[in-house]
XYZ file of C-alpha atoms in Angstrom:
573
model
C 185.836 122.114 70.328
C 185.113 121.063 73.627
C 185.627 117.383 74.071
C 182.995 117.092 76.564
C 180.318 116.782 73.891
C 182.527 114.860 71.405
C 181.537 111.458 73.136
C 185.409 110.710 72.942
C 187.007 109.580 76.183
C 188.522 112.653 77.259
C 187.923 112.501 81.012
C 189.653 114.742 83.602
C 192.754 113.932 85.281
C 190.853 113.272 88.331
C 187.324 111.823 88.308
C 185.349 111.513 91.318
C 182.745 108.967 90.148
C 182.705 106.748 87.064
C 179.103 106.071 85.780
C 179.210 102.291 83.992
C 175.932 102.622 81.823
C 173.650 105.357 80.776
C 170.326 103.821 81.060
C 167.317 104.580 83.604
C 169.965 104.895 86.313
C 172.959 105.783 84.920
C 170.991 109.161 83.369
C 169.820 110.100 87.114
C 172.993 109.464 88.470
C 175.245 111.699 86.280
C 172.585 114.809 86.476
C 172.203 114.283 90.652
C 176.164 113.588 91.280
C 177.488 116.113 88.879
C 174.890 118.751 90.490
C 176.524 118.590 93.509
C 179.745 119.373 92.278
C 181.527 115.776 91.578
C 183.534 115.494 88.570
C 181.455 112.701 86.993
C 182.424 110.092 83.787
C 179.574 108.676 82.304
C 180.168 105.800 79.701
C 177.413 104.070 77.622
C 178.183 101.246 75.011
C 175.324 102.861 72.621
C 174.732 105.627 70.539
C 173.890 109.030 72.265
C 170.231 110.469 72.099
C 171.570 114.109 72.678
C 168.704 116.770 73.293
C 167.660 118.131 69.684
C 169.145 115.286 67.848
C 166.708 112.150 69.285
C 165.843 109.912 66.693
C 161.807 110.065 65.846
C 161.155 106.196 66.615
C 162.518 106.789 70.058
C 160.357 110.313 70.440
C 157.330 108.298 69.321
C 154.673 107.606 71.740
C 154.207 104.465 69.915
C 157.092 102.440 71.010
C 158.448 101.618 67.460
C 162.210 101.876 68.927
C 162.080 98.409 70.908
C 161.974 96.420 66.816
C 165.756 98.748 65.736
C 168.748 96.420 66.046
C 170.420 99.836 66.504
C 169.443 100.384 70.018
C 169.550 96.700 71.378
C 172.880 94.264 72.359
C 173.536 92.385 69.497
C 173.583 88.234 70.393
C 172.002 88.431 73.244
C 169.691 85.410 73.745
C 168.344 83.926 76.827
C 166.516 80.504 77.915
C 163.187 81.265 79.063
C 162.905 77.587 80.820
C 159.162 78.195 80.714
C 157.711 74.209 81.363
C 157.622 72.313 78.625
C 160.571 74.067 76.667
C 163.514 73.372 79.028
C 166.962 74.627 77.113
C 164.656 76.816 74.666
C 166.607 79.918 73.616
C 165.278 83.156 72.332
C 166.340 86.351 71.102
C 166.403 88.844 74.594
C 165.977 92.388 73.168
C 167.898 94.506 75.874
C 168.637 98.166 75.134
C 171.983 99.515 74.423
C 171.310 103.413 73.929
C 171.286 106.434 75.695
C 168.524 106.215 78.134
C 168.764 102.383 78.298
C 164.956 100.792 78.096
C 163.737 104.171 78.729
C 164.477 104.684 75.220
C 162.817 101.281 74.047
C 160.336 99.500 75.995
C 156.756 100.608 76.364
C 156.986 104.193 78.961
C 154.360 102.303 81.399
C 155.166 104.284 84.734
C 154.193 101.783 87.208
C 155.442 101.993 91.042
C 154.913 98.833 92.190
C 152.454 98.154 95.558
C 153.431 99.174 98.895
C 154.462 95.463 100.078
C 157.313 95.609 97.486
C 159.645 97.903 99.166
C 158.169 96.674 102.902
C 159.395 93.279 101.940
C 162.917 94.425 100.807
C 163.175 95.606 104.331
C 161.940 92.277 105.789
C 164.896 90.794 103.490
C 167.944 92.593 104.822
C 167.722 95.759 102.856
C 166.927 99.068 105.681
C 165.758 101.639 104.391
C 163.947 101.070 101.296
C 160.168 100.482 103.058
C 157.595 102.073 101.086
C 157.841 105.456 103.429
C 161.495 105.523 102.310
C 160.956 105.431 98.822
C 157.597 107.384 98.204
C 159.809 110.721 98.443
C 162.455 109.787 95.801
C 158.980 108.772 93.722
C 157.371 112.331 94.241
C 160.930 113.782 93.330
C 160.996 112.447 90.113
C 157.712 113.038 88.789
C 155.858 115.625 87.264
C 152.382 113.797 87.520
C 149.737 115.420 85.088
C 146.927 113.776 86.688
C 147.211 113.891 90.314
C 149.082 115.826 93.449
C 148.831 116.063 96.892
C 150.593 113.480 99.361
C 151.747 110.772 97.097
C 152.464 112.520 93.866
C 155.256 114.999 92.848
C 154.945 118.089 90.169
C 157.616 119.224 88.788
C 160.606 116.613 88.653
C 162.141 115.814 85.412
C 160.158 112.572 84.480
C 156.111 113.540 82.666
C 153.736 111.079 83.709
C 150.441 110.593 81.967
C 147.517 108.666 81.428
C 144.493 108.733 78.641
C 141.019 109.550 80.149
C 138.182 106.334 79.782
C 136.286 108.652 77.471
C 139.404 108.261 74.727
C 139.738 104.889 75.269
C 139.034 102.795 72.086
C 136.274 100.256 71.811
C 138.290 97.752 72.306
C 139.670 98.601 75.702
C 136.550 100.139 76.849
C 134.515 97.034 76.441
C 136.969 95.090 78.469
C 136.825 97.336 81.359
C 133.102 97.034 81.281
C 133.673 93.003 81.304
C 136.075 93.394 84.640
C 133.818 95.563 86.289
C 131.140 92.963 86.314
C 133.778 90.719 87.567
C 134.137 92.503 90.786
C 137.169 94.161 89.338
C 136.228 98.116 89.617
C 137.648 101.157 88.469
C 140.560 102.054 89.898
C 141.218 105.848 89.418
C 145.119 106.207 90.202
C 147.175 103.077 90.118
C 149.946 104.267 91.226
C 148.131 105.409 94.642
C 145.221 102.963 94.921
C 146.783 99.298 95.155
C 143.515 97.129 95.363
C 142.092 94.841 92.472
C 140.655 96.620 89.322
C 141.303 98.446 85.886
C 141.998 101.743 85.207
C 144.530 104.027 83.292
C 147.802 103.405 82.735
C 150.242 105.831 83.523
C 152.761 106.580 80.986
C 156.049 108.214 80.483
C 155.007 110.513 77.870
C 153.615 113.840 76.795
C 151.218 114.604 74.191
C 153.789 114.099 71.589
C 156.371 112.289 72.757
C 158.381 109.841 74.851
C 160.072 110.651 77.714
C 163.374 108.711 78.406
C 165.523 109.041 81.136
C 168.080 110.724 78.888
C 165.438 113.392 78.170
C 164.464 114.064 81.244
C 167.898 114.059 83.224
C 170.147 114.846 80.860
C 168.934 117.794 78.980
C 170.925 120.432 77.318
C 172.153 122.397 80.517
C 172.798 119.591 82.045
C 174.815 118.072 79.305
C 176.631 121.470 79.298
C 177.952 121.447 82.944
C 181.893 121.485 83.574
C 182.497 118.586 85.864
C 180.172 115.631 83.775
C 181.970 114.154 80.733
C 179.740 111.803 78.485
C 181.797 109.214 76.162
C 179.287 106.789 74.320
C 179.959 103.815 72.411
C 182.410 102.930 74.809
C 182.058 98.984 76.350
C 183.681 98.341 79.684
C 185.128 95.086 79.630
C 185.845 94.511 83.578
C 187.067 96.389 86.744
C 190.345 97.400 87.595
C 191.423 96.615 91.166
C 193.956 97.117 93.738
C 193.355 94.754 96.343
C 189.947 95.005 96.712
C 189.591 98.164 95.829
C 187.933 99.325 92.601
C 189.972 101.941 91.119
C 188.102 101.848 87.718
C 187.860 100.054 84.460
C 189.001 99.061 81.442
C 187.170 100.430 77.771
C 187.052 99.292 74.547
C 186.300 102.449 72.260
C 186.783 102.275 68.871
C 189.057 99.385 68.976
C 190.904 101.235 71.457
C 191.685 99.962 75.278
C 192.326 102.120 77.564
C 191.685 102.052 81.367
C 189.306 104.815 83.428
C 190.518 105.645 86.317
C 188.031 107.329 89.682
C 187.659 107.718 93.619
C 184.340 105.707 93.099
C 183.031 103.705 90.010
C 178.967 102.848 89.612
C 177.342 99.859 87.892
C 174.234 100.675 86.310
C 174.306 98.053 83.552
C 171.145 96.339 84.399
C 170.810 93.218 85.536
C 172.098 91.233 82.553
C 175.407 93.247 82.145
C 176.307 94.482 85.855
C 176.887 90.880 86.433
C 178.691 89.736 83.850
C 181.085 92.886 84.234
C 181.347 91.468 88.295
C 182.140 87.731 86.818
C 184.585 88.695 84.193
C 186.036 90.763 87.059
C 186.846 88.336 89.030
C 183.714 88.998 91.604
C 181.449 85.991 92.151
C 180.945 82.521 93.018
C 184.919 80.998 92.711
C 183.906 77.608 91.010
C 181.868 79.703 88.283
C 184.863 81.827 87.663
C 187.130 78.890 87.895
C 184.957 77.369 85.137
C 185.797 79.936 82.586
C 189.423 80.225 83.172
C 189.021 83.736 85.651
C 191.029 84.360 89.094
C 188.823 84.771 91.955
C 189.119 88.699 93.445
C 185.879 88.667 95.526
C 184.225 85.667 97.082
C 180.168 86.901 96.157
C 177.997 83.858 95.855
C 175.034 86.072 94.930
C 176.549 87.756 91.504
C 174.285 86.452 89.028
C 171.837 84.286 90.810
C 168.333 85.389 91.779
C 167.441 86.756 88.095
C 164.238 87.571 87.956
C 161.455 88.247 85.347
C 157.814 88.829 84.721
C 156.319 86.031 82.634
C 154.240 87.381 80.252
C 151.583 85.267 77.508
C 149.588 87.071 75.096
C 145.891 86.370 74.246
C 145.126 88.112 70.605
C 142.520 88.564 68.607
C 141.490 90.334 64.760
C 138.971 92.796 65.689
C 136.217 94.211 63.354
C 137.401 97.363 61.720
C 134.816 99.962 64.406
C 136.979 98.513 67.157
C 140.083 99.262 66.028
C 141.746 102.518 67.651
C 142.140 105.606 66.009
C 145.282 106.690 64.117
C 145.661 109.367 66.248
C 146.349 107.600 69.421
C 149.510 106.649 69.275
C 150.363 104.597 72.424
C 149.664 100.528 72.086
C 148.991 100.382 76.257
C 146.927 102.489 77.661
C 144.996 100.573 80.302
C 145.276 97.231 82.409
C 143.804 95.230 84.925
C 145.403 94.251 88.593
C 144.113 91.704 90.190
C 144.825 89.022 92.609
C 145.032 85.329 91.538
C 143.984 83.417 94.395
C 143.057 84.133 98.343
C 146.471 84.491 99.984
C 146.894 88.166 101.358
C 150.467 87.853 101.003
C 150.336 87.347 97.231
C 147.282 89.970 96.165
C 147.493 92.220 93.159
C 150.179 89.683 92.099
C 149.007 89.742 88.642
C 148.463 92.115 85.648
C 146.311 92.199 82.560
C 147.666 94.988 79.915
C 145.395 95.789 77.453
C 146.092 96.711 73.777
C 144.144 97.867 71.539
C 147.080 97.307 68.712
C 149.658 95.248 68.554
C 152.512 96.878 66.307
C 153.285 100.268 64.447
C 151.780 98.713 60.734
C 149.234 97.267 59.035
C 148.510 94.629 60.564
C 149.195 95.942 64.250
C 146.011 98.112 64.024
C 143.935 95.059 63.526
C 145.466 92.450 66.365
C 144.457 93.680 69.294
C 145.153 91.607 72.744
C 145.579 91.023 76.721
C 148.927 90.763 77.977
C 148.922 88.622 81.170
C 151.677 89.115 83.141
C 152.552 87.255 86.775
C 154.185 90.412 88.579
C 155.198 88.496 91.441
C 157.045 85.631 90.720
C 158.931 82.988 92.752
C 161.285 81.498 89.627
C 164.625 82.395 89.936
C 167.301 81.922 87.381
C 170.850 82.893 86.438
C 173.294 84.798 84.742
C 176.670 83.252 84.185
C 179.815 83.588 81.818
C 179.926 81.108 79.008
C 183.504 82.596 78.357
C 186.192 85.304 79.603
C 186.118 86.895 76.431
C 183.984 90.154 77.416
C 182.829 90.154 72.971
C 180.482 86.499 74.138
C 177.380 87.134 75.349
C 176.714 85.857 79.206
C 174.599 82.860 79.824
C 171.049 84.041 80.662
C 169.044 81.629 82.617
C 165.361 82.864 83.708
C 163.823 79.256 84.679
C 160.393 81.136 84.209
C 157.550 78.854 85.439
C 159.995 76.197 87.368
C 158.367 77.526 90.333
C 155.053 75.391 90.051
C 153.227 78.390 92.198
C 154.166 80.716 89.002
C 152.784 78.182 86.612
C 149.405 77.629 87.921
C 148.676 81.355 88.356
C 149.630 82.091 84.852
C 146.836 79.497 83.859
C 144.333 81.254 86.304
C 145.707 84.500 84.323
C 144.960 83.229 81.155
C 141.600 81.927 82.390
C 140.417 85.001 83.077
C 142.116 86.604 79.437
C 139.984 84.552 77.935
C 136.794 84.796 79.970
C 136.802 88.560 79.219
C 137.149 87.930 75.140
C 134.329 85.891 75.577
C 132.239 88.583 76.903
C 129.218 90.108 75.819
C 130.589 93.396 75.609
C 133.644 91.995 74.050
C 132.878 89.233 71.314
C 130.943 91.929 69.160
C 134.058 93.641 68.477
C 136.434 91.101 67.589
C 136.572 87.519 64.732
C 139.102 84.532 65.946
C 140.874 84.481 69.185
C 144.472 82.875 68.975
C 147.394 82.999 71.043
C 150.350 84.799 70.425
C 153.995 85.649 71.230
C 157.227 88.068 70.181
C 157.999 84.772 68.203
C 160.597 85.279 64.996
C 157.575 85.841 62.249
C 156.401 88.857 64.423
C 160.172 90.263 65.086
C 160.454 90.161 61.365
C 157.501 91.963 60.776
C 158.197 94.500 63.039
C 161.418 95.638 61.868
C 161.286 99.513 60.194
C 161.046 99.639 56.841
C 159.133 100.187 53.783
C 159.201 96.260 53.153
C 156.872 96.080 55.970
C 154.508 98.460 55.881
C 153.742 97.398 52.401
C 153.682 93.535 53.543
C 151.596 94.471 56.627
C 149.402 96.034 54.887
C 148.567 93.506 52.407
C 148.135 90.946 54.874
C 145.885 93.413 56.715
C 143.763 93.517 54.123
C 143.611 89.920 53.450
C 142.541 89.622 57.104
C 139.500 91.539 56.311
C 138.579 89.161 53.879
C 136.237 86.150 53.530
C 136.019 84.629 56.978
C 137.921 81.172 55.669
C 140.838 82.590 54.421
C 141.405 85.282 57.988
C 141.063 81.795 59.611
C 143.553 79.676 57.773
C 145.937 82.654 57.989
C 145.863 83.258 61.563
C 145.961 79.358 62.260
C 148.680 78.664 60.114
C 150.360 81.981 60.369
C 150.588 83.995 63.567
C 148.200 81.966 65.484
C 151.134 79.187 65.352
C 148.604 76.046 64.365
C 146.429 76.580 67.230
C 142.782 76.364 66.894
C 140.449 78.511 68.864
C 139.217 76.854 71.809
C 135.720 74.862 72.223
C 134.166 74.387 75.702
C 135.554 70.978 75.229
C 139.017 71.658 74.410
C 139.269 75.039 77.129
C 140.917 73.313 79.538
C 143.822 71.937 77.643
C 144.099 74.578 75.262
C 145.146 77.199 78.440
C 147.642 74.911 79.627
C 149.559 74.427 76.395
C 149.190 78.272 75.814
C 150.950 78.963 79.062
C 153.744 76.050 78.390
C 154.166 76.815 74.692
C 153.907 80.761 74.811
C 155.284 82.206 78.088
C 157.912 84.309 77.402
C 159.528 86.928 79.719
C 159.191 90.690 79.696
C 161.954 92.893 79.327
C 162.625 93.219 83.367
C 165.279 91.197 84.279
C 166.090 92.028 87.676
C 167.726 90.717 91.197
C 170.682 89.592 89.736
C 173.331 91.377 92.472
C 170.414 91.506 95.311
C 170.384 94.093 98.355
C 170.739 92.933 101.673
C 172.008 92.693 104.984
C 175.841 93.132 105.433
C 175.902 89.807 107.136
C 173.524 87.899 104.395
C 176.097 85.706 102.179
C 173.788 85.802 99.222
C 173.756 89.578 99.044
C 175.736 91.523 96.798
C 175.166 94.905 98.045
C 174.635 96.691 101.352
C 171.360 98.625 101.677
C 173.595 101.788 100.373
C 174.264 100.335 97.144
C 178.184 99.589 98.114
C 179.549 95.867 97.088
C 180.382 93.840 100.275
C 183.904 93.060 100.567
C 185.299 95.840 98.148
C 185.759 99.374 98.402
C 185.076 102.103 95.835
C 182.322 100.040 93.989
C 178.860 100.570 93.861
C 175.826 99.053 91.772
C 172.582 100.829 91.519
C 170.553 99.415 88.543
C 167.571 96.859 88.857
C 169.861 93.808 89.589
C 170.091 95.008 92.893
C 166.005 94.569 93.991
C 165.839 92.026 96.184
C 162.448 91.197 94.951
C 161.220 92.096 91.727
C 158.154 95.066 92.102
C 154.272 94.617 90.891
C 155.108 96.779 88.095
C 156.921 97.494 84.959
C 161.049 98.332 86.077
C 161.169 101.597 84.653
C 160.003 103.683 87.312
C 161.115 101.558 90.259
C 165.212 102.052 88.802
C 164.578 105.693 88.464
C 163.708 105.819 91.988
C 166.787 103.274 93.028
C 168.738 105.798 91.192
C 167.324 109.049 92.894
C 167.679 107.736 96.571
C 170.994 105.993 95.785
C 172.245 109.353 95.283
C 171.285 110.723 98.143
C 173.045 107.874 99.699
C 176.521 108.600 97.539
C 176.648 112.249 98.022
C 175.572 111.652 101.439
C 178.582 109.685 102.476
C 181.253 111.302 99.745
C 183.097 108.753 97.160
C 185.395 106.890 99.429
């Protein structure tokens, strides 16, 4: 049998470069570096996905995947620090499969505005301004939709969208309440970045997601010589010698053994690259001191800077001819960008997503809701080590909302959510509106099984029922004792929605920033290489500088595509 495909760590005698994670970056990574002829480990603490064998709730355009404790770090929690919860924890679904949250979260293929990347630059990190970037985009895609300048055909990543004439009642009434809020049609949002609403774009195809494991590491790929995949394998820290990396230690199958390579990648993401740099001895020296761990590299910035979109949910029970079709899988399929305020510097900083169902059962077909999202925060939190044991969980700090700027612009947000329920073309279509959240009720119900689709159902049903009883059940139930708001109560009622029901979206980020050789914050130079150590690289989402105005997905792909450009570029040394 060739040990190559057994998942075992069987690695070559000599490995060029050691992949440390197989999610959105860690898949481009191994298919670009092994192409060009590097012997290439890649190691991912989850199950495999292989091609043939991918399990049908992570092919389904509905993203059912992101509710299996299978796929997701077990323990993981984080404090949200929205304002008025200081110290409140919450389960922090990150992935831990092949494909990483390419596998999980909800295949919106987002690129972010222009002013992202041109604002990296402005921070230190050369060579990552929009006309750097927009080729590694066009490289990855295979855009169904558009061409021409700013789109690419033919990469390995399908990108979608669903045409306005598909578009469930629901959604289409809320674009018609935007557009007569000066918020037009926007036909491509990934090459038009001005206010408005239009289609999502989506990695998907007709049928079926489209991970980063499906799209870079596909059969042939998987079949070349010089690229050795071992899942299930957790790296504990980093071996060094000096201050060189010369490669890891592995836990697989309660068996630790050390990797050894000319050049070793973190692509954890930006909860797990830094806690691999603290309980390596890389970071700030008093945090390491704190948990009993000798100082190898002096990097203030490991772990500060986390980053996150805030995210509050304004739902509603629609009437039964507004609910979408069975046959349209996908939960997101439009959205609104728009700006929330008059300061150039800070347009298109928010986003409105809009779903016309809110879960794979029962009751998901009737909730329906806007997602409002502050894409460009200021908050910045932490991630720390609570303990050198690499089995406890890091400290995850996102101090969402601390940043009064983030908090009032969330309750403009919110203002507007609930302006465009209200509208003419909306309140037809819909009964109560309550607010909402991914609060422990709805992560129960939205666990697989046949438990739930029977309980969904039933409560479904009871929802269509006599107007009293769908009220009492959504107030006391999911609507978490809130009443709907009166003209007199508006006011108050957004502001303790935004304090009691921010949480964060899955796209932690900034955690081991890019910048300047010379900037004491940064963690990496603007070629992905640690400062201060040799032989180490990190090229996941911790690394933005900034988080993006959109969804992370996309954006890491890209990191990853340019970043090895960069490696082959320069060699392993």
């Amino acid at each position: 049998m060739d040990r190559r495909h057994t998942g075992q760590l069987e690695p070559p005698r000599h490995l060029d470069v050691l992949i440390v994670g197989a999610g959105s970056a860690g898949c481009v990574l191994a298919r670009r570096l092994s192409a060009s002829g590097m012997q290439v480990q890649l190691v991912e603490a989850g199950r495999d996905t292989p091609a043939g064998a991918v399990p049908e709730d992570i092919r389904d355009v509905y993203p059912r995947s992101y509710s299996n404790s299978a796929y997701l770090w077990p323990g993981l929690t984080a404090d949200l620090g929205a304002v008025g919860h200081p110290g409140r924890q919450s389960p922090f679904p990150q992935a831990r499969v092949m494909g990483g949250g390419s596998s999980v979260m909800g295949m919106i293929a987002l690129r972010g505005v222009p002013d992202d990347y041109d604002a990296w630059v402005a921070g230190g990190a050369t060579g990552w301004g929009w006309a750097d970037v927009l080729p590694a985009f066009r490289r990855l895609e295979d855009d169904w939709d558009f061409d021409g300048e700013l789109h690419g055909r033919g990469g390995p990543t399908t990108i979608r969208r669903h045409h306005p004439a598909d578009w469930p009642p629901f959604t289409r009434a809320i674009a018609q309440a935007a557009g007569r809020r000066a918020l037009p049609l926007v036909g491509d949002m990934n090459g038009e970045f001005g206010d408005g609403h239009g289609r999502l774009p989506l990695t998907c195809t007709l049928t079926s997601r489209v991970s980063a494991a499906s799209a870079y590491l596909d059969a042939a790929t998987r079949e070349r010589d010089n690229l050795h995949i071992a899942c299930e394998t957790f790296v504990e820290r980093i071996l060094w010698k000096g201050r060189r990396c010369t490669g890891v230690v592995a836990l697989q199958n309660g068996t630790r053994r050390e990797l050894h390579a000319d050049h070793t990648i973190l692509a954890a993401g930006a909860i797990h690259s830094p806690a691999i740099m603290l309980r390596s001895g890389a970071g700030p020296p008093d945090d390491l001191a704190a948990v009993g761990i000798e100082p190898v590299l002096d990097l203030a910035g490991v772990g500060t800077n986390l980053q996150n979109h805030p995210v509050v949910y304004l739902a509603t029970h629609l009437r039964p001819q507004a609910r979408q079709p069975t046959w349209l899988r996908p939960h997101f399929i439009s959205a609104l960008r728009f700006s929330s305020g008059n300061d150039p510097a800070m347009h298109a900083d928010m986003m409105m997503l809009v779903m016309n169902k809110s879960s794979w059962h029962g009751l998901g077909q009737a909730i329906a809701g806007l997602g409002v999202g502050l894409y460009l925060p200021f908050s910045r939190g932490s991630v720390r080590l609570r303990s050198a044991d690499p089995q406890i969980p890091p400290d995850v700090r996102f101090a969402m909302l601390s940043d009064a700027r983030d908090h009032d612009r969330m309750i403009a947000g919110l203002s507007l959510a609930l302006e465009l329920m209200e509208d003419d073309m909306v309140s037809p279509l819909r009964h109560e509106i309550f607010a909402t959240g991914y609060s422990a009720t709805v992560r129960r119900l939205n666990e697989p099984g046949l438990r739930n689709v029977v309980l969904t159902h039933l409560v479904a049903a009871l929802l269509d029922g006599p107007d009293s009883l769908r009220r009492s059940m959504i107030r006391w139930g999911i609507g978490g004792g809130e009443r709907e708001p009166t003209p007199a109560t508006r006011a108050s009622w957004i502001t303790r929605t935004v304090r009691r029901h921010t949480f964060g979206m899955y796209h932690p980020a900034g955690s081991c920033r890019m910048g300047s050789i010379d900037d004491p914050g940064a963690v990496v130079d603007p070629t992905c290489r640690v400062r201060g150590a040799e032989g180490l690289s990190i090229v996941d989402a911790s690394i933005m500088p900034r988080l993006v105005r959109a969804n992370t997905n996309l954006p890491v792909i890209m990191l990853a595509e340019r970043a090895a450009e960069m490696i082959i570029d320069a060699g392993t040394n």
